[in-house]
Amino acid sequence: MNLRAGSDTGDQAQVGRLAELERETHRIRDSVAGTTGSAESPDGLVEATVGVYGELVELILDPRVFRTPDADALAEQIRSVVNEARAAAQDGVRRDLAKYLAADADGPAGLAFQPFTRLLGGGR
């Protein structure tokens, strides 16, 4: 009786699962990398595009924004638009990767870790 043969088959299956996990990880990474979200202020004077990790990709300020010299209000408007754009980017990733995310996976931590723990057989 060759006990080693059964072990080899189990090892090969594990290697196959790890290879599939690696392929899926690369696919997810590539999918997420280019995801952006955009938002615009209610008055249309500030527009932002943000990547899924929060990086500011583009900020457009309409020249009319400078007609009212209120730096605090402008800063608040920019912050608000950037945060809305970030949320839009993360929502896009959640929609695209819904099959990997638990219903309660929320925020960047859920986006970053939940797919991998599920693929490895772990719960939340």
Short mmCIF file of the C-alpha atoms (twelve columns), coordinates in Angstrom:
data_MODEL
# 
_entry.id   MODEL 
# 
loop_
_atom_site.group_PDB 
_atom_site.id 
_atom_site.type_symbol 
_atom_site.label_atom_id 
_atom_site.label_alt_id 
_atom_site.label_comp_id 
_atom_site.label_asym_id 
_atom_site.label_seq_id 
_atom_site.Cartn_x 
_atom_site.Cartn_y 
_atom_site.Cartn_z 
_atom_site.pdbx_PDB_model_num 
ATOM 1   C CA . MET A 1   0.000   0.000  0.000   1 
ATOM 2   C CA . ASN A 2   1.457   3.352  -1.027  1 
ATOM 3   C CA . LEU A 3   0.404   6.031  1.460   1 
ATOM 4   C CA . ARG A 4   2.619   8.580  -0.239  1 
ATOM 5   C CA . ALA A 5   0.539   8.503  -3.454  1 
ATOM 6   C CA . GLY A 6   -2.553  9.747  -1.593  1 
ATOM 7   C CA . SER A 7   -0.523  12.476 0.023   1 
ATOM 8   C CA . ASP A 8   0.870   13.536 -3.357  1 
ATOM 9   C CA . THR A 9   -2.658  13.849 -4.745  1 
ATOM 10  C CA . GLY A 10  -3.683  16.019 -1.795  1 
ATOM 11  C CA . ASP A 11  -0.565  18.133 -2.211  1 
ATOM 12  C CA . GLN A 12  -1.273  18.562 -5.918  1 
ATOM 13  C CA . ALA A 13  -4.840  19.612 -5.166  1 
ATOM 14  C CA . GLN A 14  -3.582  22.173 -2.644  1 
ATOM 15  C CA . VAL A 15  -1.043  23.489 -5.153  1 
ATOM 16  C CA . GLY A 16  -3.854  23.770 -7.710  1 
ATOM 17  C CA . ARG A 17  -6.010  25.747 -5.249  1 
ATOM 18  C CA . LEU A 18  -3.094  28.060 -4.470  1 
ATOM 19  C CA . ALA A 19  -2.409  28.604 -8.181  1 
ATOM 20  C CA . GLU A 20  -6.088  29.454 -8.729  1 
ATOM 21  C CA . LEU A 21  -5.969  31.846 -5.775  1 
ATOM 22  C CA . GLU A 22  -2.919  33.533 -7.292  1 
ATOM 23  C CA . ARG A 23  -4.650  33.927 -10.688 1 
ATOM 24  C CA . GLU A 24  -7.784  35.283 -9.031  1 
ATOM 25  C CA . THR A 25  -5.733  37.685 -6.912  1 
ATOM 26  C CA . HIS A 26  -4.058  39.103 -10.019 1 
ATOM 27  C CA . ARG A 27  -7.419  39.445 -11.766 1 
ATOM 28  C CA . ILE A 28  -8.918  41.256 -8.767  1 
ATOM 29  C CA . ARG A 29  -5.886  43.532 -8.443  1 
ATOM 30  C CA . ASP A 30  -6.028  44.458 -12.114 1 
ATOM 31  C CA . SER A 31  -9.761  45.081 -11.894 1 
ATOM 32  C CA . VAL A 32  -9.464  47.303 -8.832  1 
ATOM 33  C CA . ALA A 33  -6.375  49.232 -9.942  1 
ATOM 34  C CA . GLY A 34  -8.116  51.307 -12.584 1 
ATOM 35  C CA . THR A 35  -11.335 51.957 -10.705 1 
ATOM 36  C CA . THR A 36  -12.195 55.602 -10.101 1 
ATOM 37  C CA . GLY A 37  -15.172 57.534 -8.864  1 
ATOM 38  C CA . SER A 38  -16.215 61.080 -9.650  1 
ATOM 39  C CA . ALA A 39  -18.386 63.627 -7.898  1 
ATOM 40  C CA . GLU A 40  -19.430 67.201 -8.458  1 
ATOM 41  C CA . SER A 41  -20.494 69.901 -6.037  1 
ATOM 42  C CA . PRO A 42  -24.181 70.907 -6.132  1 
ATOM 43  C CA . ASP A 43  -23.278 74.218 -7.769  1 
ATOM 44  C CA . GLY A 44  -21.077 72.487 -10.356 1 
ATOM 45  C CA . LEU A 45  -18.004 74.521 -9.464  1 
ATOM 46  C CA . VAL A 46  -15.913 71.694 -8.015  1 
ATOM 47  C CA . GLU A 47  -15.417 68.270 -9.593  1 
ATOM 48  C CA . ALA A 48  -13.129 65.503 -8.366  1 
ATOM 49  C CA . THR A 49  -12.075 62.082 -9.600  1 
ATOM 50  C CA . VAL A 50  -10.579 59.767 -6.992  1 
ATOM 51  C CA . GLY A 51  -9.070  56.283 -7.146  1 
ATOM 52  C CA . VAL A 52  -10.378 53.438 -5.050  1 
ATOM 53  C CA . TYR A 53  -7.545  53.874 -2.539  1 
ATOM 54  C CA . GLY A 54  -8.362  57.551 -2.040  1 
ATOM 55  C CA . GLU A 55  -5.773  59.069 -4.352  1 
ATOM 56  C CA . LEU A 56  -6.902  62.270 -6.021  1 
ATOM 57  C CA . VAL A 57  -6.730  61.643 -9.779  1 
ATOM 58  C CA . GLU A 58  -8.224  64.916 -10.989 1 
ATOM 59  C CA . LEU A 59  -9.582  68.104 -9.438  1 
ATOM 60  C CA . ILE A 60  -11.417 70.622 -11.576 1 
ATOM 61  C CA . LEU A 61  -12.216 74.054 -10.185 1 
ATOM 62  C CA . ASP A 62  -14.466 76.255 -12.258 1 
ATOM 63  C CA . PRO A 63  -12.917 79.771 -12.323 1 
ATOM 64  C CA . ARG A 64  -16.172 81.140 -10.893 1 
ATOM 65  C CA . VAL A 65  -15.267 79.456 -7.592  1 
ATOM 66  C CA . PHE A 66  -12.835 82.326 -6.929  1 
ATOM 67  C CA . ARG A 67  -15.511 85.019 -7.155  1 
ATOM 68  C CA . THR A 68  -16.329 84.521 -3.490  1 
ATOM 69  C CA . PRO A 69  -13.102 84.693 -1.458  1 
ATOM 70  C CA . ASP A 70  -14.088 82.212 1.260   1 
ATOM 71  C CA . ALA A 71  -11.200 79.777 1.605   1 
ATOM 72  C CA . ASP A 72  -12.884 77.776 4.374   1 
ATOM 73  C CA . ALA A 73  -16.044 77.218 2.328   1 
ATOM 74  C CA . LEU A 74  -13.987 76.227 -0.733  1 
ATOM 75  C CA . ALA A 75  -11.894 73.800 1.330   1 
ATOM 76  C CA . GLU A 76  -15.054 72.217 2.769   1 
ATOM 77  C CA . GLN A 77  -16.589 71.936 -0.695  1 
ATOM 78  C CA . ILE A 78  -13.447 70.272 -2.086  1 
ATOM 79  C CA . ARG A 79  -13.238 67.874 0.877   1 
ATOM 80  C CA . SER A 80  -16.888 66.919 0.483   1 
ATOM 81  C CA . VAL A 81  -16.609 66.303 -3.264  1 
ATOM 82  C CA . VAL A 82  -13.402 64.268 -2.870  1 
ATOM 83  C CA . ASN A 83  -15.034 62.103 -0.194  1 
ATOM 84  C CA . GLU A 84  -18.098 61.538 -2.383  1 
ATOM 85  C CA . ALA A 85  -15.840 60.541 -5.283  1 
ATOM 86  C CA . ARG A 86  -13.895 58.123 -3.066  1 
ATOM 87  C CA . ALA A 87  -17.141 56.527 -1.917  1 
ATOM 88  C CA . ALA A 88  -18.265 56.207 -5.540  1 
ATOM 89  C CA . ALA A 89  -15.010 54.442 -6.464  1 
ATOM 90  C CA . GLN A 90  -15.320 52.014 -3.556  1 
ATOM 91  C CA . ASP A 91  -18.986 51.367 -4.375  1 
ATOM 92  C CA . GLY A 92  -17.928 50.523 -7.926  1 
ATOM 93  C CA . VAL A 93  -15.424 47.976 -6.648  1 
ATOM 94  C CA . ARG A 94  -18.023 46.496 -4.283  1 
ATOM 95  C CA . ARG A 95  -20.436 46.048 -7.192  1 
ATOM 96  C CA . ASP A 96  -17.755 44.502 -9.407  1 
ATOM 97  C CA . LEU A 97  -16.521 42.138 -6.711  1 
ATOM 98  C CA . ALA A 98  -19.824 41.375 -4.989  1 
ATOM 99  C CA . LYS A 99  -19.352 37.620 -5.340  1 
ATOM 100 C CA . TYR A 100 -16.206 37.836 -3.207  1 
ATOM 101 C CA . LEU A 101 -17.469 40.193 -0.508  1 
ATOM 102 C CA . ALA A 102 -19.653 39.299 2.410   1 
ATOM 103 C CA . ALA A 103 -22.777 41.401 2.717   1 
ATOM 104 C CA . ASP A 104 -21.312 43.113 5.781   1 
ATOM 105 C CA . ALA A 105 -17.884 43.869 4.253   1 
ATOM 106 C CA . ASP A 106 -17.643 47.630 4.489   1 
ATOM 107 C CA . GLY A 107 -14.996 50.225 3.861   1 
ATOM 108 C CA . PRO A 108 -11.407 49.792 2.743   1 
ATOM 109 C CA . ALA A 109 -10.655 46.962 5.185   1 
ATOM 110 C CA . GLY A 110 -13.489 44.891 3.787   1 
ATOM 111 C CA . LEU A 111 -12.409 45.657 0.248   1 
ATOM 112 C CA . ALA A 112 -8.801  44.790 1.002   1 
ATOM 113 C CA . PHE A 113 -9.156  41.572 2.992   1 
ATOM 114 C CA . GLN A 114 -12.575 39.981 2.631   1 
ATOM 115 C CA . PRO A 115 -12.007 38.513 -0.866  1 
ATOM 116 C CA . PHE A 116 -8.908  36.685 0.258   1 
ATOM 117 C CA . THR A 117 -10.295 35.303 3.492   1 
ATOM 118 C CA . ARG A 118 -13.327 33.965 1.598   1 
ATOM 119 C CA . LEU A 119 -11.148 32.388 -1.116  1 
ATOM 120 C CA . LEU A 120 -9.080  30.719 1.589   1 
ATOM 121 C CA . GLY A 121 -12.214 29.302 3.190   1 
ATOM 122 C CA . GLY A 122 -12.403 31.676 6.145   1 
ATOM 123 C CA . GLY A 123 -15.490 33.478 7.247   1 
ATOM 124 C CA . ARG A 124 -15.592 37.111 8.040   1 
# 
